[in-house]
Structures are given as structure tokens and as C-alpha cells.
PDB file of C-alpha atoms in Angstrom:
ATOM      1  CA  UNK M   1     143.863  51.752  47.860  1.00  0.00           C
ATOM      2  CA  UNK M   2     145.123  52.089  44.259  1.00  0.00           C
ATOM      3  CA  UNK M   3     145.614  56.207  44.592  1.00  0.00           C
ATOM      4  CA  UNK M   4     146.495  55.929  40.319  1.00  0.00           C
ATOM      5  CA  UNK M   5     143.218  53.535  39.687  1.00  0.00           C
ATOM      6  CA  UNK M   6     141.030  56.330  42.554  1.00  0.00           C
ATOM      7  CA  UNK M   7     142.883  59.235  40.043  1.00  0.00           C
ATOM      8  CA  UNK M   8     141.782  57.843  36.362  1.00  0.00           C
ATOM      9  CA  UNK M   9     138.561  56.818  38.165  1.00  0.00           C
ATOM     10  CA  UNK M  10     137.887  60.457  39.371  1.00  0.00           C
ATOM     11  CA  UNK M  11     139.295  62.172  35.791  1.00  0.00           C
ATOM     12  CA  UNK M  12     136.800  59.951  33.699  1.00  0.00           C
ATOM     13  CA  UNK M  13     133.295  61.459  36.229  1.00  0.00           C
ATOM     14  CA  UNK M  14     134.928  64.396  35.662  1.00  0.00           C
ATOM     15  CA  UNK M  15     134.387  64.616  32.525  1.00  0.00           C
ATOM     16  CA  UNK M  16     131.451  63.487  31.493  1.00  0.00           C
ATOM     17  CA  UNK M  17     130.025  65.770  34.402  1.00  0.00           C
ATOM     18  CA  UNK M  18     131.652  68.706  32.406  1.00  0.00           C
ATOM     19  CA  UNK M  19     130.231  67.359  29.182  1.00  0.00           C
ATOM     20  CA  UNK M  20     126.921  66.891  31.200  1.00  0.00           C
ATOM     21  CA  UNK M  21     126.424  70.901  32.291  1.00  0.00           C
ATOM     22  CA  UNK M  22     128.089  71.842  28.875  1.00  0.00           C
ATOM     23  CA  UNK M  23     125.357  70.225  27.655  1.00  0.00           C
ATOM     24  CA  UNK M  24     122.674  71.036  30.135  1.00  0.00           C
ATOM     25  CA  UNK M  25     122.580  74.359  28.303  1.00  0.00           C
ATOM     26  CA  UNK M  26     120.783  73.459  25.236  1.00  0.00           C
ATOM     27  CA  UNK M  27     117.721  72.794  27.760  1.00  0.00           C
ATOM     28  CA  UNK M  28     115.784  74.630  30.379  1.00  0.00           C
ATOM     29  CA  UNK M  29     118.398  75.440  34.054  1.00  0.00           C
ATOM     30  CA  UNK M  30     115.682  75.260  36.679  1.00  0.00           C
ATOM     31  CA  UNK M  31     116.910  78.095  38.714  1.00  0.00           C
ATOM     32  CA  UNK M  32     115.973  78.489  42.897  1.00  0.00           C
ATOM     33  CA  UNK M  33     116.844  79.940  46.470  1.00  0.00           C
ATOM     34  CA  UNK M  34     118.345  79.327  49.318  1.00  0.00           C
ATOM     35  CA  UNK M  35     120.055  80.140  52.073  1.00  0.00           C
ATOM     36  CA  UNK M  36     119.007  84.381  50.603  1.00  0.00           C
ATOM     37  CA  UNK M  37     117.446  84.603  47.148  1.00  0.00           C
ATOM     38  CA  UNK M  38     121.310  85.585  45.728  1.00  0.00           C
ATOM     39  CA  UNK M  39     122.531  81.593  46.864  1.00  0.00           C
ATOM     40  CA  UNK M  40     121.570  80.066  44.435  1.00  0.00           C
ATOM     41  CA  UNK M  41     120.381  76.209  43.628  1.00  0.00           C
ATOM     42  CA  UNK M  42     119.423  74.386  40.685  1.00  0.00           C
ATOM     43  CA  UNK M  43     118.408  70.844  38.695  1.00  0.00           C
ATOM     44  CA  UNK M  44     122.271  70.537  37.286  1.00  0.00           C
ATOM     45  CA  UNK M  45     123.748  71.216  39.697  1.00  0.00           C
ATOM     46  CA  UNK M  46     121.659  67.991  41.827  1.00  0.00           C
ATOM     47  CA  UNK M  47     121.154  66.065  39.445  1.00  0.00           C
ATOM     48  CA  UNK M  48     124.876  66.604  38.443  1.00  0.00           C
ATOM     49  CA  UNK M  49     125.504  65.468  42.797  1.00  0.00           C
ATOM     50  CA  UNK M  50     123.670  62.479  42.138  1.00  0.00           C
ATOM     51  CA  UNK M  51     125.472  61.326  38.793  1.00  0.00           C
ATOM     52  CA  UNK M  52     128.482  62.273  41.239  1.00  0.00           C
ATOM     53  CA  UNK M  53     127.620  59.356  44.188  1.00  0.00           C
ATOM     54  CA  UNK M  54     126.142  56.555  41.949  1.00  0.00           C
ATOM     55  CA  UNK M  55     128.839  55.932  40.334  1.00  0.00           C
ATOM     56  CA  UNK M  56     131.416  57.026  43.431  1.00  0.00           C
ATOM     57  CA  UNK M  57     128.791  54.190  44.725  1.00  0.00           C
ATOM     58  CA  UNK M  58     129.411  52.120  41.983  1.00  0.00           C
ATOM     59  CA  UNK M  59     133.075  51.792  41.565  1.00  0.00           C
ATOM     60  CA  UNK M  60     133.451  51.769  46.173  1.00  0.00           C
ATOM     61  CA  UNK M  61     129.040  51.477  48.090  1.00  0.00           C
ATOM     62  CA  UNK M  62     132.134  51.487  50.757  1.00  0.00           C
ATOM     63  CA  UNK M  63     133.241  55.551  50.541  1.00  0.00           C
ATOM     64  CA  UNK M  64     131.536  58.123  51.930  1.00  0.00           C
ATOM     65  CA  UNK M  65     130.725  61.678  49.888  1.00  0.00           C
ATOM     66  CA  UNK M  66     129.750  65.080  51.173  1.00  0.00           C
ATOM     67  CA  UNK M  67     128.245  66.452  48.897  1.00  0.00           C
ATOM     68  CA  UNK M  68     126.914  70.907  48.412  1.00  0.00           C
ATOM     69  CA  UNK M  69     123.049  69.723  48.083  1.00  0.00           C
ATOM     70  CA  UNK M  70     122.573  67.418  50.653  1.00  0.00           C
ATOM     71  CA  UNK M  71     122.622  63.805  48.883  1.00  0.00           C
ATOM     72  CA  UNK M  72     125.029  62.115  50.564  1.00  0.00           C
ATOM     73  CA  UNK M  73     125.251  60.826  53.890  1.00  0.00           C
ATOM     74  CA  UNK M  74     125.564  63.023  56.849  1.00  0.00           C
ATOM     75  CA  UNK M  75     129.140  63.037  57.716  1.00  0.00           C
ATOM     76  CA  UNK M  76     131.152  63.487  60.742  1.00  0.00           C
ATOM     77  CA  UNK M  77     134.001  62.652  60.332  1.00  0.00           C
ATOM     78  CA  UNK M  78     136.444  61.905  57.801  1.00  0.00           C
ATOM     79  CA  UNK M  79     137.520  58.761  58.969  1.00  0.00           C
ATOM     80  CA  UNK M  80     137.603  56.514  55.404  1.00  0.00           C
ATOM     81  CA  UNK M  81     137.974  56.439  52.705  1.00  0.00           C
ATOM     82  CA  UNK M  82     135.774  60.156  51.822  1.00  0.00           C
ATOM     83  CA  UNK M  83     134.615  62.374  48.826  1.00  0.00           C
ATOM     84  CA  UNK M  84     133.984  66.001  48.995  1.00  0.00           C
ATOM     85  CA  UNK M  85     132.059  67.334  46.489  1.00  0.00           C
ATOM     86  CA  UNK M  86     131.161  70.204  44.530  1.00  0.00           C
ATOM     87  CA  UNK M  87     129.281  70.494  41.655  1.00  0.00           C
ATOM     88  CA  UNK M  88     128.585  73.641  40.568  1.00  0.00           C
ATOM     89  CA  UNK M  89     130.740  76.022  42.073  1.00  0.00           C
ATOM     90  CA  UNK M  90     130.250  79.442  41.143  1.00  0.00           C
ATOM     91  CA  UNK M  91     126.689  79.116  39.989  1.00  0.00           C
ATOM     92  CA  UNK M  92     125.562  82.443  39.577  1.00  0.00           C
ATOM     93  CA  UNK M  93     128.315  82.557  37.041  1.00  0.00           C
ATOM     94  CA  UNK M  94     126.696  79.719  36.289  1.00  0.00           C
ATOM     95  CA  UNK M  95     123.095  80.938  35.640  1.00  0.00           C
ATOM     96  CA  UNK M  96     123.818  84.229  34.170  1.00  0.00           C
ATOM     97  CA  UNK M  97     127.428  83.479  32.539  1.00  0.00           C
ATOM     98  CA  UNK M  98     127.352  80.003  31.199  1.00  0.00           C
ATOM     99  CA  UNK M  99     131.759  80.448  32.704  1.00  0.00           C
ATOM    100  CA  UNK M 100     133.714  80.526  34.927  1.00  0.00           C
ATOM    101  CA  UNK M 101     132.095  78.131  37.649  1.00  0.00           C
ATOM    102  CA  UNK M 102     133.941  74.716  38.681  1.00  0.00           C
ATOM    103  CA  UNK M 103     133.541  70.584  40.094  1.00  0.00           C
ATOM    104  CA  UNK M 104     135.749  70.514  42.430  1.00  0.00           C
ATOM    105  CA  UNK M 105     136.397  67.408  43.939  1.00  0.00           C
ATOM    106  CA  UNK M 106     138.394  66.333  46.958  1.00  0.00           C
ATOM    107  CA  UNK M 107     139.797  62.515  47.855  1.00  0.00           C
ATOM    108  CA  UNK M 108     140.714  61.872  51.172  1.00  0.00           C
ATOM    109  CA  UNK M 109     141.644  58.995  53.502  1.00  0.00           C
ATOM    110  CA  UNK M 110     141.045  60.072  57.297  1.00  0.00           C
ATOM    111  CA  UNK M 111     140.952  62.551  57.301  1.00  0.00           C
ATOM    112  CA  UNK M 112     143.977  63.209  54.885  1.00  0.00           C
ATOM    113  CA  UNK M 113     144.187  64.700  51.857  1.00  0.00           C
ATOM    114  CA  UNK M 114     144.618  62.208  48.963  1.00  0.00           C
ATOM    115  CA  UNK M 115     143.731  63.691  45.476  1.00  0.00           C
ATOM    116  CA  UNK M 116     142.060  67.521  44.568  1.00  0.00           C
ATOM    117  CA  UNK M 117     140.757  68.480  41.571  1.00  0.00           C
ATOM    118  CA  UNK M 118     138.920  71.665  40.226  1.00  0.00           C
ATOM    119  CA  UNK M 119     137.287  71.347  37.084  1.00  0.00           C
ATOM    120  CA  UNK M 120     136.736  74.724  34.455  1.00  0.00           C
ATOM    121  CA  UNK M 121     133.666  73.243  32.227  1.00  0.00           C
ATOM    122  CA  UNK M 122     133.770  75.388  29.380  1.00  0.00           C
ATOM    123  CA  UNK M 123     137.461  76.067  29.089  1.00  0.00           C
ATOM    124  CA  UNK M 124     138.111  71.782  29.641  1.00  0.00           C
ATOM    125  CA  UNK M 125     140.486  72.596  32.217  1.00  0.00           C
ATOM    126  CA  UNK M 126     141.781  70.685  34.954  1.00  0.00           C
ATOM    127  CA  UNK M 127     144.380  71.492  37.618  1.00  0.00           C
ATOM    128  CA  UNK M 128     144.479  68.689  39.923  1.00  0.00           C
ATOM    129  CA  UNK M 129     147.163  67.319  42.651  1.00  0.00           C
ATOM    130  CA  UNK M 130     148.120  64.013  44.043  1.00  0.00           C
ATOM    131  CA  UNK M 131     149.179  63.952  47.774  1.00  0.00           C
ATOM    132  CA  UNK M 132     152.863  64.160  47.918  1.00  0.00           C
ATOM    133  CA  UNK M 133     153.702  63.651  43.358  1.00  0.00           C
ATOM    134  CA  UNK M 134     153.152  67.122  42.577  1.00  0.00           C
ATOM    135  CA  UNK M 135     150.148  68.823  41.270  1.00  0.00           C
ATOM    136  CA  UNK M 136     149.041  69.884  37.760  1.00  0.00           C
ATOM    137  CA  UNK M 137     147.726  71.996  34.968  1.00  0.00           C
ATOM    138  CA  UNK M 138     146.382  69.225  32.504  1.00  0.00           C
ATOM    139  CA  UNK M 139     149.175  67.568  30.989  1.00  0.00           C
ATOM    140  CA  UNK M 140     151.603  70.914  32.783  1.00  0.00           C
ATOM    141  CA  UNK M 141     153.419  70.353  36.475  1.00  0.00           C
ATOM    142  CA  UNK M 142     152.471  72.836  38.464  1.00  0.00           C
ATOM    143  CA  UNK M 143     156.030  74.927  40.208  1.00  0.00           C
ATOM    144  CA  UNK M 144     156.322  75.730  43.249  1.00  0.00           C
ATOM    145  CA  UNK M 145     154.917  78.642  43.688  1.00  0.00           C
ATOM    146  CA  UNK M 146     158.200  81.644  43.935  1.00  0.00           C
ATOM    147  CA  UNK M 147     158.004  84.265  46.803  1.00  0.00           C
ATOM    148  CA  UNK M 148     157.271  87.364  46.311  1.00  0.00           C
ATOM    149  CA  UNK M 149     156.170  90.915  48.042  1.00  0.00           C
ATOM    150  CA  UNK M 150     153.234  92.042  49.358  1.00  0.00           C
ATOM    151  CA  UNK M 151     152.937  94.768  47.349  1.00  0.00           C
ATOM    152  CA  UNK M 152     153.798  93.277  43.592  1.00  0.00           C
ATOM    153  CA  UNK M 153     151.022  91.079  44.688  1.00  0.00           C
ATOM    154  CA  UNK M 154     147.464  89.991  42.649  1.00  0.00           C
ATOM    155  CA  UNK M 155     145.410  89.014  44.712  1.00  0.00           C
ATOM    156  CA  UNK M 156     141.360  87.454  45.379  1.00  0.00           C
ATOM    157  CA  UNK M 157     138.338  89.268  46.994  1.00  0.00           C
ATOM    158  CA  UNK M 158     135.082  89.233  47.018  1.00  0.00           C
ATOM    159  CA  UNK M 159     133.639  93.524  47.572  1.00  0.00           C
ATOM    160  CA  UNK M 160     131.995  93.109  50.203  1.00  0.00           C
ATOM    161  CA  UNK M 161     134.535  92.768  52.668  1.00  0.00           C
ATOM    162  CA  UNK M 162     135.568  96.498  51.536  1.00  0.00           C
ATOM    163  CA  UNK M 163     132.374  97.380  52.940  1.00  0.00           C
ATOM    164  CA  UNK M 164     130.627  98.057  56.305  1.00  0.00           C
ATOM    165  CA  UNK M 165     130.184  94.416  57.716  1.00  0.00           C
ATOM    166  CA  UNK M 166     129.200  92.612  60.634  1.00  0.00           C
ATOM    167  CA  UNK M 167     132.097  89.900  60.405  1.00  0.00           C
ATOM    168  CA  UNK M 168     135.558  92.256  59.816  1.00  0.00           C
ATOM    169  CA  UNK M 169     137.155  94.926  60.325  1.00  0.00           C
ATOM    170  CA  UNK M 170     136.763  96.983  56.859  1.00  0.00           C
ATOM    171  CA  UNK M 171     139.079  99.638  57.183  1.00  0.00           C
ATOM    172  CA  UNK M 172     142.048  97.480  57.829  1.00  0.00           C
ATOM    173  CA  UNK M 173     141.490  94.968  54.022  1.00  0.00           C
ATOM    174  CA  UNK M 174     140.990  98.934  52.824  1.00  0.00           C
ATOM    175  CA  UNK M 175     145.106  99.402  54.142  1.00  0.00           C
ATOM    176  CA  UNK M 176     145.178  95.579  52.232  1.00  0.00           C
ATOM    177  CA  UNK M 177     143.908  96.988  48.747  1.00  0.00           C
ATOM    178  CA  UNK M 178     145.534 100.029  48.896  1.00  0.00           C
ATOM    179  CA  UNK M 179     148.709  97.381  50.065  1.00  0.00           C
ATOM    180  CA  UNK M 180     148.966  95.389  46.553  1.00  0.00           C
ATOM    181  CA  UNK M 181     148.880  95.700  43.333  1.00  0.00           C
ATOM    182  CA  UNK M 182     145.149  95.124  42.661  1.00  0.00           C
ATOM    183  CA  UNK M 183     142.540  92.578  43.200  1.00  0.00           C
ATOM    184  CA  UNK M 184     140.621  89.777  41.374  1.00  0.00           C
ATOM    185  CA  UNK M 185     137.224  89.054  42.363  1.00  0.00           C
ATOM    186  CA  UNK M 186     135.907  85.785  40.080  1.00  0.00           C
ATOM    187  CA  UNK M 187     132.359  84.540  42.472  1.00  0.00           C
ATOM    188  CA  UNK M 188     133.884  81.270  42.283  1.00  0.00           C
ATOM    189  CA  UNK M 189     135.974  79.832  45.465  1.00  0.00           C
ATOM    190  CA  UNK M 190     137.211  76.798  43.179  1.00  0.00           C
ATOM    191  CA  UNK M 191     138.339  79.496  40.710  1.00  0.00           C
ATOM    192  CA  UNK M 192     139.959  81.620  43.309  1.00  0.00           C
ATOM    193  CA  UNK M 193     141.885  79.256  44.821  1.00  0.00           C
ATOM    194  CA  UNK M 194     142.751  77.376  41.489  1.00  0.00           C
ATOM    195  CA  UNK M 195     144.317  81.089  39.854  1.00  0.00           C
ATOM    196  CA  UNK M 196     146.697  80.608  43.597  1.00  0.00           C
ATOM    197  CA  UNK M 197     147.910  77.499  42.955  1.00  0.00           C
ATOM    198  CA  UNK M 198     148.900  78.866  39.687  1.00  0.00           C
ATOM    199  CA  UNK M 199     149.899  81.990  39.831  1.00  0.00           C
ATOM    200  CA  UNK M 200     147.392  83.354  39.282  1.00  0.00           C
ATOM    201  CA  UNK M 201     146.850  85.548  41.980  1.00  0.00           C
ATOM    202  CA  UNK M 202     148.552  85.609  45.098  1.00  0.00           C
ATOM    203  CA  UNK M 203     146.005  85.102  47.634  1.00  0.00           C
ATOM    204  CA  UNK M 204     142.567  84.511  48.187  1.00  0.00           C
ATOM    205  CA  UNK M 205     140.186  85.464  51.341  1.00  0.00           C
ATOM    206  CA  UNK M 206     136.854  84.641  51.985  1.00  0.00           C
ATOM    207  CA  UNK M 207     134.904  84.645  55.621  1.00  0.00           C
ATOM    208  CA  UNK M 208     131.741  81.978  55.247  1.00  0.00           C
ATOM    209  CA  UNK M 209     133.293  79.132  52.847  1.00  0.00           C
ATOM    210  CA  UNK M 210     131.533  75.000  53.217  1.00  0.00           C
ATOM    211  CA  UNK M 211     133.972  72.351  53.315  1.00  0.00           C
ATOM    212  CA  UNK M 212     132.868  71.357  49.165  1.00  0.00           C
ATOM    213  CA  UNK M 213     134.635  75.142  48.298  1.00  0.00           C
ATOM    214  CA  UNK M 214     137.914  73.581  49.493  1.00  0.00           C
ATOM    215  CA  UNK M 215     138.666  70.465  49.916  1.00  0.00           C
ATOM    216  CA  UNK M 216     140.274  69.768  46.738  1.00  0.00           C
ATOM    217  CA  UNK M 217     141.843  72.857  46.343  1.00  0.00           C
ATOM    218  CA  UNK M 218     142.842  72.718  49.692  1.00  0.00           C
ATOM    219  CA  UNK M 219     144.840  69.240  48.966  1.00  0.00           C
ATOM    220  CA  UNK M 220     146.092  71.518  45.388  1.00  0.00           C
ATOM    221  CA  UNK M 221     147.864  73.890  47.964  1.00  0.00           C
ATOM    222  CA  UNK M 222     150.186  72.090  49.345  1.00  0.00           C
ATOM    223  CA  UNK M 223     151.230  69.674  46.023  1.00  0.00           C
ATOM    224  CA  UNK M 224     153.025  73.754  44.693  1.00  0.00           C
ATOM    225  CA  UNK M 225     153.651  75.257  48.749  1.00  0.00           C
ATOM    226  CA  UNK M 226     150.710  77.174  48.855  1.00  0.00           C
ATOM    227  CA  UNK M 227     149.438  77.433  52.488  1.00  0.00           C
ATOM    228  CA  UNK M 228     145.154  77.400  54.253  1.00  0.00           C
ATOM    229  CA  UNK M 229     144.231  77.834  56.909  1.00  0.00           C
ATOM    230  CA  UNK M 230     141.453  79.411  58.594  1.00  0.00           C
ATOM    231  CA  UNK M 231     141.163  83.919  59.528  1.00  0.00           C
ATOM    232  CA  UNK M 232     143.254  82.631  62.446  1.00  0.00           C
ATOM    233  CA  UNK M 233     145.748  81.103  60.938  1.00  0.00           C
ATOM    234  CA  UNK M 234     144.490  77.159  61.990  1.00  0.00           C
ATOM    235  CA  UNK M 235     143.830  74.054  59.460  1.00  0.00           C
ATOM    236  CA  UNK M 236     140.685  73.905  58.065  1.00  0.00           C
ATOM    237  CA  UNK M 237     138.406  72.188  59.688  1.00  0.00           C
ATOM    238  CA  UNK M 238     136.714  69.805  56.233  1.00  0.00           C
ATOM    239  CA  UNK M 239     133.096  69.116  58.659  1.00  0.00           C
ATOM    240  CA  UNK M 240     131.882  73.103  59.589  1.00  0.00           C
ATOM    241  CA  UNK M 241     131.854  76.564  57.585  1.00  0.00           C
ATOM    242  CA  UNK M 242     134.851  78.715  58.246  1.00  0.00           C
ATOM    243  CA  UNK M 243     136.835  81.317  57.321  1.00  0.00           C
ATOM    244  CA  UNK M 244     139.542  80.999  54.589  1.00  0.00           C
ATOM    245  CA  UNK M 245     142.718  82.264  52.784  1.00  0.00           C
ATOM    246  CA  UNK M 246     145.307  80.634  50.414  1.00  0.00           C
ATOM    247  CA  UNK M 247     148.623  82.641  49.313  1.00  0.00           C
ATOM    248  CA  UNK M 248     151.754  82.820  48.733  1.00  0.00           C
ATOM    249  CA  UNK M 249     153.975  81.171  51.102  1.00  0.00           C
ATOM    250  CA  UNK M 250     155.730  83.858  50.974  1.00  0.00           C
ATOM    251  CA  UNK M 251     152.121  86.536  52.130  1.00  0.00           C
ATOM    252  CA  UNK M 252     149.842  84.171  54.146  1.00  0.00           C
ATOM    253  CA  UNK M 253     151.438  85.832  57.449  1.00  0.00           C
ATOM    254  CA  UNK M 254     151.943  89.168  56.498  1.00  0.00           C
ATOM    255  CA  UNK M 255     147.995  89.486  55.267  1.00  0.00           C
ATOM    256  CA  UNK M 256     146.973  87.724  58.518  1.00  0.00           C
ATOM    257  CA  UNK M 257     148.544  90.050  61.526  1.00  0.00           C
ATOM    258  CA  UNK M 258     148.290  93.893  59.755  1.00  0.00           C
ATOM    259  CA  UNK M 259     145.058  93.079  57.555  1.00  0.00           C
ATOM    260  CA  UNK M 260     142.814  90.839  59.579  1.00  0.00           C
ATOM    261  CA  UNK M 261     140.687  91.385  62.348  1.00  0.00           C
ATOM    262  CA  UNK M 262     138.050  89.776  62.783  1.00  0.00           C
ATOM    263  CA  UNK M 263     134.909  91.058  64.347  1.00  0.00           C
TER     264      UNK M 263
END
């Protein structure tokens, strides 16, 4: 398997898909809801996922595809060559703001992450990694993350987890918010992961993410030294929905031990 060839292929279709999405703003976008009123999907999400499926199957029909909109195969294992795709991560931002949404893709071989991509569609910024060879932001190498104390960290977290909820002890989360230097929430898991691997954030925490939200980002994380796990500190299971934290290695365990208490 020539990873360089697959990497170039992935970049080509990501940039082409990005242009298709930007062009979509010139005609009507049809918005629907999925699990709840705030879980949005558009015709562009579905068309973009189909675009990726068609391109990948033409490239290699033996490659399997797991996509957010369910147009790939029903995958029960990561055996073989598997693409995990989110055609638009941050659909509400896409619909409401026309920015702050990402394409994110991970390429796995027998469960091992080989290639990871997060693409900021409107800025045309690409974060990517090749297993064992490093990570890049466009043409600039991303450096290994430098240690820092939690008091100096800026973390990504949704405000809903600071309010009373059924998933996590919000009082502990309030303590965390008071401890760190600042918090941010961007409405796209892939964007927040991209910010952690590039040092713009120092951690990102979520109570519920799917494999396509994090697949590409976990590969980039490994190359810069970030730690990505669920909130029990276990490796991410890329076949099920789960909790998630990605963090600078100097603060990952401290956050889990002192501030995360699942219900």
C-alpha cells in the first residue's frame, strides 16, 4: 500500500469537495433535522458524502467507508482499509454562519490510523498527518505540544455541560472552568480538535461524539503528542458513540482525575 499515493488522493478530493461546498452557497440549501430539532442535516451534507464515496470506490472498490449520513457501508469492524468521513462537521455553523465548519477524514488499516485530515472549508486551511511522519498545517509542520500548567490552559467545552445535566457532575466542571485561563466553544468538534493539535486550545471535552467526529483528528493528535481518549481514559472506540477528551499530555490526566465525574 502506497500511503503517499493515498494521501495525495485524499487531499485532491478534500479540496474538490470544499469547492463544491463553497459553491453551494449560491443556490438553495435544504435543511432537515435528524435526532432532534438542533441536530441538522442538509442536502449538501448528503451530496458531499456521496461525492466522497463515489471517488473512493473509483480509487479502490475494496476500501470501506463509514460516513455520518449513513451512505457508506454498515461497518462492524475496522478490518481492512476503512475511511471514516464527516462531510460537514458543524452543520449548524454551516447553515447559520456560513463558516466554522470542517471536512474531517480518517484513513485506517486494520484499525490503525494511517492518514488524518481536518479541512476548514471557508478558510481553505488543512490540518493533516501521516502515521509516523508527523503532522502539518497547510505546508508548515506542526510541532510537538509543549507542557503547561492547567492554570494557563484554554479549553474547549460546550456550556451545556456546566449547567445541570444527566451526563456529568456539572459542579466539577464549574471548578474546571474556574481553574483554567479560559474556555471556548466553536460548534464543531473537528475544529476544536484542530485547535488542540495546533496549540490554539489545550484541551477539548465532549460528552457525546461519534467516530466520524474524531476519526481523522485522533490520527493528527498522535503525531503532535496530544492524548485522545474517552472520559474513562480508555482508547477511543471508533465504532460507537462515546465521551471524548483530547488534551495536551501535561494536563490530560489531571482533568480526568480531578474534574470529570460521570453520572
